[in-house]
Amino acid sequence: MRNLKAVLMGSAAFACIGVASDGAQAGSVAYGAGATFPQIAYRQLMDCLYNQAQGSAGRPGPLAIAKSCPFSGGNGSGFGGEILYAPTGSGNGKLVLRTNNKANIGTPSNSVAYTDSTIGVNSTADYDGVQFAGSDDIINSADMAAWNAAGNPATFGNLVQIPALIGPVALGFNGTDGTGAALNILPAAPTVTFPDGSTATGSSGLNLSRTAVCGIVSGHITQWNNAILTALNGGALGTGNITLVHRQDGSGTTFLFSNALATQCQFEIGPNSESDSTIVSYALPWTDHAGSCPRPVAHGANQLNWPDQFPTDQCGTAVANPGGGHFANASGSGSLVALVSSTNGAIGYASADFWLPVKTGGKPTANIQSQWDITAGTGQFQPPSWQGAQIAMGSAVPQFSDATRINPLAWSLQGVVPNPVVPGSYPLAGFTWVEMYQCYQNHANGNNGFIWFRTWLDFLYGSQDAHNILHDNGFAEVPGAWTTEIYNLLNDPAHGPAQNGNGGCTTLAGAY
């Protein structure tokens, strides 16, 4: 890392074109928007490699340089420049990439800096363009149809989708019951040991079986003194309402959450509610809000027809809540966590870096069962950890041919693990993805954002310092089998990302 500048000068990105002097590159900036799930890790990775984003008046200011970055002021590459990333949600990231229009960037989260007044970028309206997007929500057939219908292949070439990092979706909770009394959590926080000998300790002793998770999310387990929760935790946790806080916006975190539970909950059953012993299904009941009419969430959705947000679905049918579950909603991960923190009896889902132990002073998270725990009868519950998430996603091994590697849908098909079955896996985990163009414009002023972003990918995948920054934030690096395929695509002479006049972009104008 300390010789990073020399290493990067020889990387595929910098080797493809001449790099101007440091001074000429000082104003170079790449721009992206999208997923809030990895926003803190992205900001720290970008600040470690390039200049630290400073923010601007009324916007988030600079984020502390990551403790695992060996350069106290950032800019480990020595090249200067920046990457600015507006965390607006995965659904918005897809829209912005498809339109290549900065005007479509939605309202960013206020958790990280996405502006820098020192270079004249005080809002997303000041972005020169968009070079990439982040999404936890995989590219689907509707996304590809929209990409093609917009005529993008003739201008931008292929849509490129590659996994960036791995993260667990953690269930954080307020710590009080519905009346405001502290939860009576008797079990100790678990410590799990992974095959490589590393360990992870939970931030609480709250244990939730698969039945419990599915019952809460489906609106059938509604009270903190529910018999299922009492049996799991050695006594009554409390009284009053359980309020599940969910994302209201198009969210890749919701996709990862619903993609897992659509599979894991399909055969779970239990009482309809605490006052109705009728046995019902705890399968995920909330349908996909996208499309002309609701679709069952067979493979996850980034926005669901939750009963508090959508009393009727897009077909005009009432969204039923027969168990009487209690729900609340917020836009963005930061707002969701804030609502959990301010609502008695609340529980909600977000990436691990928004909760204890990653976030100092944050709210604790629950421990949940994996398929291995259930099948093998281990009696264990898994805390959200980067190790457990990496084990889960490592169970998916990509298999591409030269023909299929260029198809984003082939990556989507193989890059999800809705119910990991291997020991040590955390059951709510997934990739967050980088989406980019195949072809990019050339710029005479030296501000080629594509080169800045492409070199950041080399840092992300190839630097142990980058991997340590991920671990500090509760995330994990992409497994080697996936990294091999990523570089097979990035370095494909005909289909890999390139600037106009190179590779498969000889005749295509490209994006900025």
XYZ file of C-alpha atoms in Angstrom:
512
model
C 0.000 0.000 0.000
C 2.804 2.417 0.782
C 4.031 1.987 -2.800
C 0.506 2.194 -4.102
C 1.193 4.952 -6.594
C 3.849 2.871 -8.336
C 1.573 -0.155 -8.322
C -1.373 1.745 -9.750
C 0.735 3.294 -12.487
C 1.134 -0.248 -13.774
C -2.492 -1.242 -13.300
C -4.775 -1.973 -16.203
C -6.579 1.322 -15.723
C -3.576 3.644 -15.754
C -1.663 1.562 -18.278
C -4.442 1.972 -20.829
C -3.877 5.713 -21.164
C -1.232 8.251 -20.319
C -1.572 9.751 -16.858
C -0.966 13.448 -16.596
C 1.161 14.995 -13.889
C -0.127 15.175 -10.329
C -1.028 18.822 -10.691
C -3.045 18.249 -13.855
C -4.985 15.488 -12.138
C -5.698 17.352 -8.919
C -9.211 18.239 -10.054
C -10.064 14.805 -11.444
C -13.338 13.491 -10.046
C -15.489 10.424 -10.666
C -19.172 10.437 -9.749
C -21.603 7.749 -8.737
C -24.907 7.260 -6.923
C -26.995 4.475 -5.493
C -26.991 1.959 -2.644
C -26.907 3.201 0.940
C -25.936 -0.278 2.210
C -22.172 0.229 1.534
C -22.066 4.045 1.736
C -19.760 4.394 4.760
C -17.328 1.733 3.565
C -17.281 3.259 0.073
C -16.564 6.728 1.463
C -13.668 5.487 3.572
C -12.225 3.432 0.709
C -12.457 6.398 -1.663
C -10.913 8.787 0.857
C -8.048 6.405 1.591
C -7.075 6.084 -2.069
C -7.821 9.661 -3.176
C -8.429 13.039 -1.547
C -10.873 13.140 1.342
C -14.302 14.493 0.329
C -14.878 17.662 2.345
C -18.619 18.192 2.003
C -20.208 21.637 1.813
C -22.524 23.958 3.720
C -25.720 22.181 4.737
C -24.341 18.818 3.561
C -22.452 16.109 5.424
C -18.853 17.054 6.156
C -15.755 14.892 5.870
C -15.893 11.381 7.272
C -13.014 10.281 9.474
C -10.270 8.489 7.563
C -10.583 4.735 8.142
C -8.445 3.439 10.996
C -7.062 0.732 8.683
C -5.954 3.285 6.082
C -2.199 3.725 6.644
C -2.387 7.320 5.396
C -3.784 9.620 8.077
C -4.875 12.247 5.578
C -6.038 9.872 2.864
C -4.789 10.009 -0.747
C -2.687 6.873 -0.457
C -2.261 6.822 -4.226
C -0.597 10.235 -4.263
C -2.641 11.187 -7.324
C -5.121 13.516 -5.595
C -8.536 13.679 -7.211
C -11.724 12.338 -5.664
C -14.653 10.031 -6.096
C -17.961 11.490 -4.948
C -20.747 9.011 -4.254
C -24.317 10.084 -3.512
C -26.084 7.395 -1.447
C -29.622 7.608 -2.797
C -30.800 3.977 -2.732
C -30.276 1.120 -5.143
C -33.394 1.801 -7.191
C -32.302 5.365 -7.841
C -28.798 4.226 -8.692
C -30.172 2.007 -11.443
C -32.256 4.886 -12.816
C -29.309 7.288 -12.863
C -27.071 4.788 -14.626
C -29.732 3.970 -17.218
C -30.397 7.639 -18.028
C -26.812 8.850 -17.533
C -28.460 11.975 -16.168
C -27.304 13.641 -12.956
C -30.679 15.403 -12.743
C -32.218 12.048 -11.841
C -30.084 11.665 -8.712
C -32.509 11.559 -5.788
C -32.081 12.863 -2.259
C -28.878 11.419 -0.807
C -28.492 10.084 2.707
C -26.928 12.501 5.178
C -24.519 9.900 6.561
C -21.494 10.593 4.354
C -19.969 13.416 2.330
C -21.051 13.436 -1.313
C -20.055 17.035 -2.104
C -16.873 19.080 -1.800
C -16.995 22.864 -1.797
C -13.221 23.057 -2.295
C -13.667 21.806 -5.868
C -16.953 23.625 -6.509
C -19.278 20.662 -6.002
C -21.948 21.837 -3.560
C -24.804 19.603 -4.672
C -25.429 16.732 -7.056
C -26.406 19.362 -9.646
C -22.696 20.234 -9.791
C -21.698 16.700 -10.779
C -20.094 16.682 -14.232
C -21.766 13.380 -15.039
C -22.247 9.847 -13.730
C -19.717 7.073 -14.268
C -21.097 4.303 -12.056
C -23.902 3.225 -9.749
C -24.136 1.102 -6.638
C -26.909 -1.408 -6.042
C -27.555 -4.313 -3.701
C -30.468 -5.157 -5.967
C -29.362 -7.323 -8.884
C -29.996 -6.367 -12.482
C -33.175 -8.116 -13.616
C -34.903 -8.668 -16.929
C -36.972 -5.499 -16.527
C -33.773 -3.482 -15.994
C -32.258 -4.941 -19.143
C -35.404 -4.253 -21.136
C -35.347 -0.632 -19.973
C -31.630 -0.353 -20.805
C -32.222 -1.597 -24.321
C -35.408 0.421 -24.853
C -33.475 3.609 -24.024
C -31.097 2.862 -26.893
C -28.150 2.616 -24.536
C -26.264 -0.176 -26.344
C -25.684 2.159 -29.298
C -24.182 4.846 -27.063
C -22.799 3.173 -23.964
C -22.371 -0.443 -25.037
C -23.111 -3.207 -22.543
C -24.278 -2.682 -19.000
C -21.526 -4.068 -16.747
C -22.458 -5.488 -13.328
C -19.860 -6.876 -10.906
C -19.961 -7.586 -7.149
C -18.080 -5.033 -5.052
C -18.225 -6.384 -1.516
C -20.194 -8.642 0.831
C -22.313 -7.588 3.772
C -24.783 -8.962 6.308
C -28.243 -7.450 6.714
C -28.498 -7.009 10.477
C -31.662 -6.808 12.549
C -31.114 -3.933 14.961
C -33.531 -3.215 17.794
C -34.339 -0.346 20.138
C -33.643 -2.219 23.382
C -37.017 -1.422 24.920
C -40.359 -3.153 24.696
C -43.475 -1.466 23.391
C -44.065 0.320 26.697
C -40.566 1.768 26.892
C -39.252 -0.647 29.526
C -35.848 -2.229 28.940
C -36.056 -5.641 27.315
C -35.343 -8.490 29.716
C -32.702 -10.311 27.659
C -31.357 -13.280 29.620
C -29.068 -15.162 27.175
C -25.465 -14.017 26.866
C -24.232 -12.525 23.615
C -22.920 -15.482 21.566
C -19.377 -15.906 20.287
C -19.001 -18.007 17.157
C -15.783 -19.530 15.842
C -15.276 -19.833 12.091
C -13.346 -22.496 10.160
C -10.292 -20.226 9.853
C -10.163 -19.801 13.631
C -11.459 -16.219 13.699
C -14.339 -15.349 15.993
C -17.222 -12.915 16.158
C -19.272 -11.928 19.183
C -22.820 -10.662 19.021
C -23.846 -7.285 20.404
C -26.762 -8.736 22.399
C -28.228 -12.004 23.636
C -31.527 -11.544 21.787
C -32.098 -14.764 19.849
C -34.560 -15.071 16.984
C -35.306 -18.415 15.360
C -36.293 -18.543 11.719
C -39.915 -18.916 12.795
C -39.574 -15.812 14.961
C -38.029 -13.681 12.201
C -40.648 -14.804 9.691
C -43.463 -14.258 12.177
C -42.363 -10.706 12.958
C -41.841 -9.713 9.320
C -45.147 -11.234 8.192
C -47.066 -9.413 10.942
C -48.075 -12.419 13.055
C -45.653 -12.039 15.980
C -46.718 -8.618 17.231
C -45.936 -8.485 20.968
C -42.722 -8.762 22.976
C -44.305 -11.349 25.293
C -45.113 -13.663 22.369
C -44.766 -17.303 23.448
C -42.274 -18.111 20.667
C -39.956 -15.296 21.743
C -40.320 -16.238 25.414
C -39.289 -19.846 24.739
C -36.249 -18.752 22.714
C -34.942 -16.307 25.300
C -35.540 -18.103 28.619
C -38.357 -15.849 29.748
C -40.600 -12.989 28.706
C -38.664 -10.208 27.021
C -41.244 -7.546 27.828
C -44.697 -6.417 26.796
C -46.260 -4.116 24.242
C -45.992 -3.838 20.499
C -43.161 -4.963 18.273
C -42.807 -2.363 15.502
C -40.955 -3.495 12.389
C -39.311 -0.540 10.666
C -38.721 -1.042 6.941
C -37.419 0.980 4.012
C -40.000 3.016 2.111
C -37.752 3.753 -0.870
C -36.462 1.428 -3.563
C -33.744 -0.266 -1.565
C -31.191 -2.930 -2.304
C -31.092 -3.705 1.411
C -34.789 -4.554 1.121
C -33.947 -6.745 -1.861
C -31.346 -8.707 0.124
C -33.744 -8.964 3.061
C -36.768 -10.036 1.025
C -34.761 -12.288 -1.287
C -33.626 -14.274 1.751
C -36.936 -14.363 3.567
C -38.968 -15.244 0.474
C -37.054 -18.531 0.457
C -36.453 -19.057 4.158
C -40.010 -18.313 5.335
C -41.997 -20.221 2.731
C -42.621 -23.245 4.967
C -42.737 -21.525 8.383
C -46.019 -21.617 10.295
C -47.384 -20.464 13.637
C -50.330 -18.832 15.409
C -52.019 -15.997 13.571
C -51.392 -13.678 16.526
C -51.029 -13.675 20.284
C -54.833 -13.645 20.616
C -55.664 -16.012 17.750
C -54.219 -19.538 17.892
C -55.240 -20.409 14.350
C -52.170 -21.845 12.610
C -51.245 -19.854 9.512
C -48.353 -19.523 7.109
C -45.514 -17.179 8.035
C -44.376 -16.959 4.409
C -43.403 -13.439 3.349
C -46.786 -11.947 2.362
C -45.764 -8.538 1.056
C -45.755 -8.426 -2.739
C -43.478 -6.592 -5.164
C -44.462 -2.955 -5.541
C -42.817 -2.677 -8.957
C -44.637 -3.516 -12.164
C -48.185 -3.140 -13.373
C -49.613 -5.573 -10.827
C -48.196 -7.185 -7.701
C -45.961 -10.164 -8.134
C -45.002 -12.607 -5.406
C -41.491 -11.991 -4.152
C -40.011 -15.233 -5.423
C -36.593 -13.649 -5.884
C -36.787 -10.548 -3.732
C -37.909 -7.011 -4.465
C -36.409 -3.631 -3.645
C -39.771 -2.185 -2.602
C -42.627 -4.146 -1.068
C -46.334 -3.518 -0.564
C -46.065 -3.048 3.204
C -49.471 -2.443 4.852
C -48.485 0.819 6.561
C -47.082 2.357 3.380
C -49.423 0.975 0.745
C -52.942 0.256 2.078
C -53.750 -0.871 -1.455
C -51.361 -2.325 -3.997
C -50.881 -1.055 -7.526
C -53.842 -3.162 -8.677
C -56.176 -1.493 -6.171
C -56.369 -4.551 -3.919
C -56.245 -3.981 -0.171
C -52.962 -5.062 1.439
C -54.116 -7.436 4.176
C -52.529 -7.647 7.625
C -54.499 -10.458 9.316
C -52.076 -10.843 12.216
C -52.320 -7.176 13.127
C -48.593 -6.517 12.855
C -47.177 -3.059 13.567
C -45.021 -1.364 10.934
C -43.270 1.956 10.298
C -41.134 3.155 7.398
C -38.226 5.441 6.594
C -36.204 6.436 3.541
C -32.542 5.466 3.581
C -30.598 3.324 6.020
C -29.673 6.234 8.287
C -33.278 7.347 8.681
C -34.410 3.775 9.296
C -31.888 3.363 12.100
C -32.896 6.723 13.584
C -36.547 5.643 13.612
C -35.684 2.335 15.284
C -33.702 4.287 17.880
C -36.600 6.633 18.662
C -39.449 4.094 18.653
C -40.171 1.936 21.703
C -40.233 -1.748 20.828
C -38.856 -1.228 17.319
C -36.709 -3.545 15.216
C -35.452 -2.910 11.684
C -32.938 -3.979 9.055
C -29.784 -2.271 7.766
C -26.149 -3.103 7.083
C -23.965 -3.997 10.061
C -22.099 -0.670 10.069
C -25.209 1.131 11.330
C -25.383 -0.951 14.528
C -23.232 -2.198 17.374
C -20.477 -3.315 17.549
C -19.333 -1.594 14.339
C -21.001 1.731 15.141
C -19.884 3.064 18.491
C -22.948 3.948 20.533
C -25.270 2.228 18.084
C -28.196 -0.033 18.833
C -27.660 -3.792 19.320
C -28.560 -6.513 16.842
C -30.336 -9.853 17.127
C -28.801 -13.280 16.528
C -30.613 -15.521 14.061
C -30.553 -19.145 12.927
C -28.935 -20.360 9.737
C -30.130 -23.360 7.774
C -27.151 -25.311 9.123
C -28.154 -24.479 12.698
C -31.689 -25.679 12.009
C -30.787 -28.861 10.129
C -27.884 -29.911 12.334
C -29.668 -28.912 15.538
C -26.688 -26.894 16.761
C -28.741 -24.717 19.106
C -26.656 -21.780 17.904
C -27.720 -18.356 16.686
C -25.543 -16.306 14.325
C -24.669 -12.672 15.002
C -24.260 -10.510 11.895
C -20.569 -10.594 11.012
C -18.437 -10.076 7.947
C -17.011 -13.581 8.377
C -20.445 -15.192 8.418
C -21.558 -13.150 5.420
C -18.418 -14.067 3.483
C -18.916 -17.764 4.220
C -22.505 -17.490 3.006
C -21.573 -15.838 -0.292
C -18.505 -18.011 -0.739
C -20.855 -20.948 -1.192
C -21.784 -19.495 -4.607
C -19.058 -20.295 -7.150
C -19.399 -18.463 -10.492
C -19.198 -20.395 -13.734
C -19.073 -18.284 -16.880
C -18.076 -18.774 -20.465
C -16.748 -15.928 -22.591
C -20.237 -15.593 -24.040
C -22.146 -15.512 -20.745
C -19.681 -13.350 -18.803
C -20.816 -10.220 -20.654
C -24.470 -10.780 -19.682
C -25.416 -9.007 -16.409
C -28.293 -11.440 -15.938
C -25.814 -14.324 -15.744
C -24.098 -12.557 -12.833
C -27.465 -11.896 -11.195
C -28.471 -15.544 -11.481
C -25.335 -16.826 -9.765
C -24.700 -13.970 -7.350
C -27.484 -14.538 -4.824
C -27.632 -17.038 -1.967
C -31.101 -16.719 -0.413
C -30.625 -19.580 2.038
C -26.954 -20.456 2.655
C -26.530 -23.996 3.944
C -22.863 -24.179 4.968
C -21.671 -24.086 8.605
C -20.827 -20.651 9.953
C -22.880 -18.757 7.399
C -24.998 -15.761 8.364
C -28.376 -16.258 6.685
C -29.153 -12.665 5.616
C -26.198 -11.769 3.422
C -25.383 -10.713 -0.090
C -23.212 -8.850 -2.533
C -23.537 -5.179 -3.138
C -22.863 -4.541 -6.824
C -21.110 -1.964 -8.951
C -22.859 -1.137 -12.201
C -21.016 0.741 -14.913
C -20.889 1.386 -18.625
C -18.823 -0.495 -21.151
C -17.869 2.677 -23.014
C -16.745 6.083 -21.754
C -15.941 9.419 -23.371
C -12.456 10.862 -23.625
C -11.845 14.279 -22.107
C -9.121 16.638 -23.211
C -8.981 18.332 -19.786
C -7.688 15.156 -18.176
C -10.786 14.681 -16.007
C -11.518 11.131 -17.085
C -13.695 9.897 -14.239
C -13.717 6.380 -15.652
C -9.964 6.015 -15.071
C -10.281 7.272 -11.499
C -13.099 4.824 -10.802
C -11.494 1.895 -12.615
C -8.310 2.338 -10.565
C -10.363 2.439 -7.361
C -11.684 -1.008 -8.326
C -8.092 -2.276 -8.427
C -7.631 -0.947 -4.893
C -10.914 -2.440 -3.707
C -10.168 -5.930 -4.992
C -6.414 -6.098 -4.631
C -5.325 -4.247 -1.484
C -5.243 -5.825 1.962
C -5.635 -2.314 3.369
C -8.924 -2.041 1.478
C -10.015 -5.410 2.828
C -9.188 -4.289 6.366
C -11.303 -1.164 5.868
C -14.170 -3.415 4.791
C -13.757 -5.584 7.884
C -13.739 -2.538 10.160
C -17.120 -1.611 8.699
C -18.634 -5.083 9.018
C -18.171 -6.022 5.355
C -16.041 -8.603 3.556
C -14.100 -8.728 0.322
C -15.370 -10.643 -2.689
C -14.059 -14.264 -2.769
C -11.204 -15.119 -5.116
C -13.326 -17.143 -7.530
C -15.470 -14.071 -8.142
C -12.490 -11.719 -8.373
C -11.035 -13.906 -11.126
C -14.224 -13.576 -13.156
C -14.419 -9.836 -12.460
C -10.979 -9.297 -13.973
C -11.772 -11.622 -16.855
C -14.579 -9.203 -17.693
C -12.780 -5.945 -16.881
C -9.815 -6.973 -19.058
C -11.849 -8.472 -21.901
C -10.421 -6.708 -24.984
C -13.759 -6.686 -26.797
C -16.306 -6.343 -23.971
C -14.507 -4.857 -20.992
C -14.988 -1.217 -19.924
C -12.919 1.154 -22.059
C -12.774 4.673 -23.393
C -13.931 5.685 -26.843
C -11.555 4.423 -29.495
C -10.404 1.415 -27.490
C -11.506 -2.245 -27.414
C -15.189 -2.670 -28.122
C -15.754 1.071 -27.876
C -14.127 2.080 -31.166
C -17.305 3.564 -32.601
C -19.384 4.214 -29.467
C -19.430 7.704 -27.937
C -19.600 6.429 -24.353
C -20.818 7.921 -21.110
C -19.522 10.713 -18.933
